[in-house]
Tab-separated table of C-alpha atoms in Angstrom:
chain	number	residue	atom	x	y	z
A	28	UNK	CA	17.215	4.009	-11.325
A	29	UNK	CA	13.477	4.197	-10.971
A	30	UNK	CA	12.038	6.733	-9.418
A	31	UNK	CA	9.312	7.231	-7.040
A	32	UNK	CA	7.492	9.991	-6.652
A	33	UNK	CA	4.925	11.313	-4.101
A	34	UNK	CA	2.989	14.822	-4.659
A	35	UNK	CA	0.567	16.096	-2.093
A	36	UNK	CA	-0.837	19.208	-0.236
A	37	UNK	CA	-1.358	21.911	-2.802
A	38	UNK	CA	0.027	20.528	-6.220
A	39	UNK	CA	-3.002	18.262	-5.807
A	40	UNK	CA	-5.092	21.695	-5.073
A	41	UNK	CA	-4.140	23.994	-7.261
A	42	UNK	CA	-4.533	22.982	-11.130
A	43	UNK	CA	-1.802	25.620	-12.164
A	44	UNK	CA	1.001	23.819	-9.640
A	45	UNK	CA	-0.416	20.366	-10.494
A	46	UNK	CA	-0.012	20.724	-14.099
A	47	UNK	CA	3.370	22.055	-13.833
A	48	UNK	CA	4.059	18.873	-11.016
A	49	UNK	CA	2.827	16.490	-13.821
A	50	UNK	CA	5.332	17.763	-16.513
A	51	UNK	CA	8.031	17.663	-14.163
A	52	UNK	CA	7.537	13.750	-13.332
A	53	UNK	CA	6.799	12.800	-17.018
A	54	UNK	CA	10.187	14.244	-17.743
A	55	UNK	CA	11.469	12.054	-15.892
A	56	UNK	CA	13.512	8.989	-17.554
A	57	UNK	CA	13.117	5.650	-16.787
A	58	UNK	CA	10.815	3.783	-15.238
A	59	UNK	CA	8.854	5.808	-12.373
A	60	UNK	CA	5.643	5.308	-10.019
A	61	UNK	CA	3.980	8.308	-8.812
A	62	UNK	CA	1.760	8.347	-5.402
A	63	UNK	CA	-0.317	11.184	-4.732
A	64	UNK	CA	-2.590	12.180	-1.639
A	65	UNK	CA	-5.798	13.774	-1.760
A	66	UNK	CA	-4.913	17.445	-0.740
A	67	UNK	CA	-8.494	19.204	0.479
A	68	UNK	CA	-10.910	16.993	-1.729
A	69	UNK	CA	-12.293	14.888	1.253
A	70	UNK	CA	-12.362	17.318	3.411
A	71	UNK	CA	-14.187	19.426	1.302
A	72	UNK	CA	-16.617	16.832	0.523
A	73	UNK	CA	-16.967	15.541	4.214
A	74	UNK	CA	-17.926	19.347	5.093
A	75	UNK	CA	-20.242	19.849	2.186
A	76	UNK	CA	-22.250	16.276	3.723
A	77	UNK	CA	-21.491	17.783	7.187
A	78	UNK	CA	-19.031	15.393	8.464
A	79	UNK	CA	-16.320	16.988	11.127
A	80	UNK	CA	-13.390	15.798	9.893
A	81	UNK	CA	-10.532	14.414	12.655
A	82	UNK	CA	-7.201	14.363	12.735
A	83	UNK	CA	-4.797	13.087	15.300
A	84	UNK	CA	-0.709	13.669	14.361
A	85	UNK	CA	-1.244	14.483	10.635
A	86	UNK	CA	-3.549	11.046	9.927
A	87	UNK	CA	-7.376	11.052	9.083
A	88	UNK	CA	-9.573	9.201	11.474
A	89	UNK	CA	-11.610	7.421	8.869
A	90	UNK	CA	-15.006	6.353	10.203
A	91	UNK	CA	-17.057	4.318	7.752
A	92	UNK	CA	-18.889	7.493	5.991
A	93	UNK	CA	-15.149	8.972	5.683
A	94	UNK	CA	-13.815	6.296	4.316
A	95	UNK	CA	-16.810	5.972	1.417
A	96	UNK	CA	-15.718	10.207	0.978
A	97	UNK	CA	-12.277	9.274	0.828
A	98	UNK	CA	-12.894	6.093	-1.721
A	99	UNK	CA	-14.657	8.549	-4.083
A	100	UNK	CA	-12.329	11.318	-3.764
A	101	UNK	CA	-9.091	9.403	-4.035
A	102	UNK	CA	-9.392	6.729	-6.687
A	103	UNK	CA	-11.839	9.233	-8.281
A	104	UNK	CA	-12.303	12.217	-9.007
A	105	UNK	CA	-7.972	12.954	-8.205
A	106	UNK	CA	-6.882	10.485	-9.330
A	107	UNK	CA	-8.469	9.976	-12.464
A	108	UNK	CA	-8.235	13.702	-13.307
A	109	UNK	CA	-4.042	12.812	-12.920
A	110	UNK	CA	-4.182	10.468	-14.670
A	111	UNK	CA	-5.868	12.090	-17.759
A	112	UNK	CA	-3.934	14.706	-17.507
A	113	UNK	CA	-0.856	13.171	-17.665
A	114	UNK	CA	-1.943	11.087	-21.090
A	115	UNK	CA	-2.598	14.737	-22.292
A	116	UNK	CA	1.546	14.921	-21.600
A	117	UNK	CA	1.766	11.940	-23.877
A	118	UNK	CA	2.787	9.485	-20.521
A	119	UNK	CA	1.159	6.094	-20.136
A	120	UNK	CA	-0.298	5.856	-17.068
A	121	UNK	CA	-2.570	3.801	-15.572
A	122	UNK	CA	-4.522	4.694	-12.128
A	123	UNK	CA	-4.447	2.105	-8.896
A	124	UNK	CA	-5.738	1.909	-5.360
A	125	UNK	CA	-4.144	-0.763	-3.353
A	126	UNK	CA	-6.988	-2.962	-3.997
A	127	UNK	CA	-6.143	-3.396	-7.595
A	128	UNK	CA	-4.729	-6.297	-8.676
A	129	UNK	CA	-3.633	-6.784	-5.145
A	130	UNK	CA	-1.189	-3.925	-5.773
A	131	UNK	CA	-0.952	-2.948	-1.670
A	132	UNK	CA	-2.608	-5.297	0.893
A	133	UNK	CA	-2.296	-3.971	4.420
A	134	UNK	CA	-4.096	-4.840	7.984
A	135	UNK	CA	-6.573	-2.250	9.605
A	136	UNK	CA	-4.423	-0.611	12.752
A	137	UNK	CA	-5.270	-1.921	15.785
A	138	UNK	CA	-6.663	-0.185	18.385
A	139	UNK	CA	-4.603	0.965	21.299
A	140	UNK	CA	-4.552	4.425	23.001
A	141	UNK	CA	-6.703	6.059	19.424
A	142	UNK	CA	-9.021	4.104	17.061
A	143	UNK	CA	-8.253	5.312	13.745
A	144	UNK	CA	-11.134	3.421	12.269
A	145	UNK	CA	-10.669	2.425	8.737
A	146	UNK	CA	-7.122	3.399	8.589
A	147	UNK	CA	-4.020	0.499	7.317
A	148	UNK	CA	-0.372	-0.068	8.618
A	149	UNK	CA	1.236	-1.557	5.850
A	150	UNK	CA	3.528	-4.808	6.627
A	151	UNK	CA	7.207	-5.648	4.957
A	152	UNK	CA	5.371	-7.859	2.201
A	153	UNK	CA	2.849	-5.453	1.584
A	154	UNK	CA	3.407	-4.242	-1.856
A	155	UNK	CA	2.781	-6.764	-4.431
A	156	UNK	CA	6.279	-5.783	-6.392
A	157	UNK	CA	5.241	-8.166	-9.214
A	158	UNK	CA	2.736	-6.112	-10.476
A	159	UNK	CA	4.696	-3.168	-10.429
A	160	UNK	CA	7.401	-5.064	-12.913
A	161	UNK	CA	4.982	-6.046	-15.544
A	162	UNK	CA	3.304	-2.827	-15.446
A	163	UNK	CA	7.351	-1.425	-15.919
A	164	UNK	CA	7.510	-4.247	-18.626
A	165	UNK	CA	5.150	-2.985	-20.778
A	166	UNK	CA	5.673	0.836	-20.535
A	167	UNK	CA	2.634	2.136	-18.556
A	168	UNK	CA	3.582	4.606	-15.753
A	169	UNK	CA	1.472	3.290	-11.989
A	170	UNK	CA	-0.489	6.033	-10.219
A	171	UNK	CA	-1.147	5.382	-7.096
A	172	UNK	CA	-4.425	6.727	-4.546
A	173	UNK	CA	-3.860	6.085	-0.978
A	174	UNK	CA	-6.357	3.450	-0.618
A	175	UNK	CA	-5.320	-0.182	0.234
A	176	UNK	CA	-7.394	-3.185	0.698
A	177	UNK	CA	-7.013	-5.908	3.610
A	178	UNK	CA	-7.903	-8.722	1.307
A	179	UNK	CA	-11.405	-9.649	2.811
A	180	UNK	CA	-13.509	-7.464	0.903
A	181	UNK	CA	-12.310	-4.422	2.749
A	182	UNK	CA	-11.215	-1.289	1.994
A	183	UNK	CA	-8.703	0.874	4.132
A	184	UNK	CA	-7.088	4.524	4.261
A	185	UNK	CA	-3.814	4.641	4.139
A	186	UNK	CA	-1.369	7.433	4.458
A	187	UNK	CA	0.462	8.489	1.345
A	188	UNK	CA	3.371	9.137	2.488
A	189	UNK	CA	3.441	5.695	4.086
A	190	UNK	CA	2.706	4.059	0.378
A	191	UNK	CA	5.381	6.268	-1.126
A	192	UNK	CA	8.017	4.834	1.187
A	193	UNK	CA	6.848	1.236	1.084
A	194	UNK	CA	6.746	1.372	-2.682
A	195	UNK	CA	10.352	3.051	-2.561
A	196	UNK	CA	11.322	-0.076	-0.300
A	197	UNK	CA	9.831	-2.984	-1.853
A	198	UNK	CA	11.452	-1.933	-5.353
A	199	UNK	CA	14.866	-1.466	-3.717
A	200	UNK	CA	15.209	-4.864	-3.579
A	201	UNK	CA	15.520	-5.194	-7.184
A	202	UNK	CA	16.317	-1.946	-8.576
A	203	UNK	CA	18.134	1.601	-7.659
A	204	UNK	CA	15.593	3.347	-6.582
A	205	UNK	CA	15.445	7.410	-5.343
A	206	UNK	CA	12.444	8.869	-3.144
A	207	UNK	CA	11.268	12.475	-3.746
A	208	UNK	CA	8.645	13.974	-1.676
A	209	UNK	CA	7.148	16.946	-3.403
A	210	UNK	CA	4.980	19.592	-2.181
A	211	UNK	CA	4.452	23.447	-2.459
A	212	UNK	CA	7.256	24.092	-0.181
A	213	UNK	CA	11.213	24.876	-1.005
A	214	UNK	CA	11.835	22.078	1.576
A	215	UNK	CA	11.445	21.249	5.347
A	216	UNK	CA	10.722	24.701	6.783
A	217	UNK	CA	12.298	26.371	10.323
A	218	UNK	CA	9.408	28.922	9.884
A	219	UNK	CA	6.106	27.891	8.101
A	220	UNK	CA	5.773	31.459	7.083
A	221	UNK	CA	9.427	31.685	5.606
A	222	UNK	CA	9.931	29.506	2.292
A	223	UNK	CA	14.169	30.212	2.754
A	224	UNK	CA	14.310	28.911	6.178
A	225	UNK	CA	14.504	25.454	4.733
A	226	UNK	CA	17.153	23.023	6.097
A	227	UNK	CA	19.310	21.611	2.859
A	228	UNK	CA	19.680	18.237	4.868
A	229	UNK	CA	17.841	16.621	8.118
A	230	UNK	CA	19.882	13.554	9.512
A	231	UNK	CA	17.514	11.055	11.805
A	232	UNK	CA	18.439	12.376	15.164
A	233	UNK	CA	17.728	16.123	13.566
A	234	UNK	CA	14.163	15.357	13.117
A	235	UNK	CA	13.686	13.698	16.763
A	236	UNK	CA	15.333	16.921	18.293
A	237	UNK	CA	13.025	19.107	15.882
A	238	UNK	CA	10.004	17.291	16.124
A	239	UNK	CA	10.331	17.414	20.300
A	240	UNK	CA	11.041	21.354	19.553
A	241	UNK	CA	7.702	22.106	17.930
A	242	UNK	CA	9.557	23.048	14.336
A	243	UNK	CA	8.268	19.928	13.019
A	244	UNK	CA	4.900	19.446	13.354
A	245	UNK	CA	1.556	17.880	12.010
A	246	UNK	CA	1.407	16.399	8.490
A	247	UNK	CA	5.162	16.924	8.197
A	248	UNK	CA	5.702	13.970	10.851
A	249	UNK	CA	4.072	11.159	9.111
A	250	UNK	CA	6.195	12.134	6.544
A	251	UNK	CA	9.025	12.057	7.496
A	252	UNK	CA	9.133	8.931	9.535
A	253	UNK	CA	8.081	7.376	6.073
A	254	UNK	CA	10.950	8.883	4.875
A	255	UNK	CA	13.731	7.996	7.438
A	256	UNK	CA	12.333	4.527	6.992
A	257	UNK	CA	12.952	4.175	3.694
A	258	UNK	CA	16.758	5.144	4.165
A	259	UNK	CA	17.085	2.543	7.230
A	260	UNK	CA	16.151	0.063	4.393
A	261	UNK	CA	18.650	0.989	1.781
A	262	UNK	CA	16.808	3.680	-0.664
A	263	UNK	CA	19.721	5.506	-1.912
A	264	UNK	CA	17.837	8.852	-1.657
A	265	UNK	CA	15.479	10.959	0.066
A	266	UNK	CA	14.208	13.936	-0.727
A	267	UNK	CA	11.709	16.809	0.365
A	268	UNK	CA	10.663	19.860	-1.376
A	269	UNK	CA	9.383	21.943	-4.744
A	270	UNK	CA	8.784	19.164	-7.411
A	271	UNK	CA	11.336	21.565	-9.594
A	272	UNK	CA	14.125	20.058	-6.815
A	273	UNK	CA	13.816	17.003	-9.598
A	274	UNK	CA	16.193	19.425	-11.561
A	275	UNK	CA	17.577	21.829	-9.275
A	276	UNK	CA	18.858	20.194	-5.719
A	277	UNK	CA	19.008	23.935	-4.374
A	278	UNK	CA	14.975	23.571	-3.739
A	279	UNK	CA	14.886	20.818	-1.287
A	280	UNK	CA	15.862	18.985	2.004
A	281	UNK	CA	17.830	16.209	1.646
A	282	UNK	CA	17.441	13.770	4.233
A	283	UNK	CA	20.550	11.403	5.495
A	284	UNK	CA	21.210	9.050	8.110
């Protein structure tokens, strides 16, 4: 089974969490990917240049100057700091944006009712899966930025959340493959403010009735439609929570049809 990974929100923030997210995934056997977003690095950086930054339903708008933040701060300064820390574990990694060796080519989101600016949908065929075997074929371990590229030159934001699942997809094809979503949190929360008020399982019409509730909200939308995607196209498993759920299921949401 190969496993796909995607950490975010405070394990990228916090050096004490990330570290301990890091040893948790290079524990993991077999062959693995891990996709990682950029916690509060851009936005830290767009308010230090003073640049407001926007966002509609949990995604950046990503205006040209956000999108040159976001290019430094993602394929970077995080993820190059991941990816030398997880050498220091003794794992083989290697760091990617999309635009590397066409890894993840996607189309800039079209404008309808909001104009995201530099922001990517990815497409079925997005995910260039050969690249991912030979990388599995000789032993290094993919870490992936949320950057893709459109294939003219250009450069796009792209929600990793979004990446995680289409990786998770594209690899089902040929291999078992299991999902994990990992943040600070024991799981989906009822109450932000109450880490035991997290479901154990979500089914697809669960998160439509919580999401028109108010309980789900924000960032936590995104990813979960990723996520509910990815089980519509045959991922055998999905799950949300502390990066320790890896080895104990009791500290996470799993998520079913």
């Amino acid at each position: 089974m190969i496993q796909v990974l995607k950490i975010g929100g405070q394990l990228i923030d916090d050096e004490s969490l990330l570290r301990a997210s890091l040893k948790v995934f290079h524990a993991l056997k077999g062959n693995k990917v891990l996709i990682h977003g950029g916690g509060k690095a851009a936005t830290t950086f767009s308010k230090r240049l003073g640049i407001c930054p926007q966002f509609i339903d949990g995604r950046r708008v990503t205006d040209q100057e956000t999108l040159d933040i976001v290019t430094m701060t993602y394929a970077g300064l995080v993820n190059k700091k991941i990816v030398a820390s997880l050498q220091a574990l003794g794992c083989h990694a290697l760091g990617f944006s999309g635009a590397d060796a066409n890894l993840i080519r996607a189309i800039r989101r079209p404008v309808r009712e909001i104009d995201y600016g530099h922001v990517a949908d990815l497409e079925d065929d997005s995910v260039n899966v050969s690249v991912l075997d030979a990388l599995f074929e000789q032993g290094f371990v993919p870490v992936l930025c949320p950057l893709t590229h459109d294939g003219r030159g250009g450069l796009l934001n792209t929600n990793a959340d979004t990446i995680a699942s289409a990786v998770a997809i594209s690899l089902n094809k040929g291999y078992e493959v299991a999902l994990h979503y990992g943040f600070e949190k024991r799981g989906v929360l009822r109450d932000p403010t109450d880490q035991d008020s997290f479901f154990s399982w979500i089914d697809e019409q669960s998160f439509f009735r919580l999401k028109e509730e108010k309980i789900i909200t924000e960032g936590m939308i995104p990813k979960l439609e990723s996520a509910f995607k990815a089980l519509r196209s045959g991922v055998s498993q999905v799950t949300v929570g502390r990066i320790e759920f890896l080895a104990d299921p009791t500290n996470r949401t799993l998520l079913c049809l």
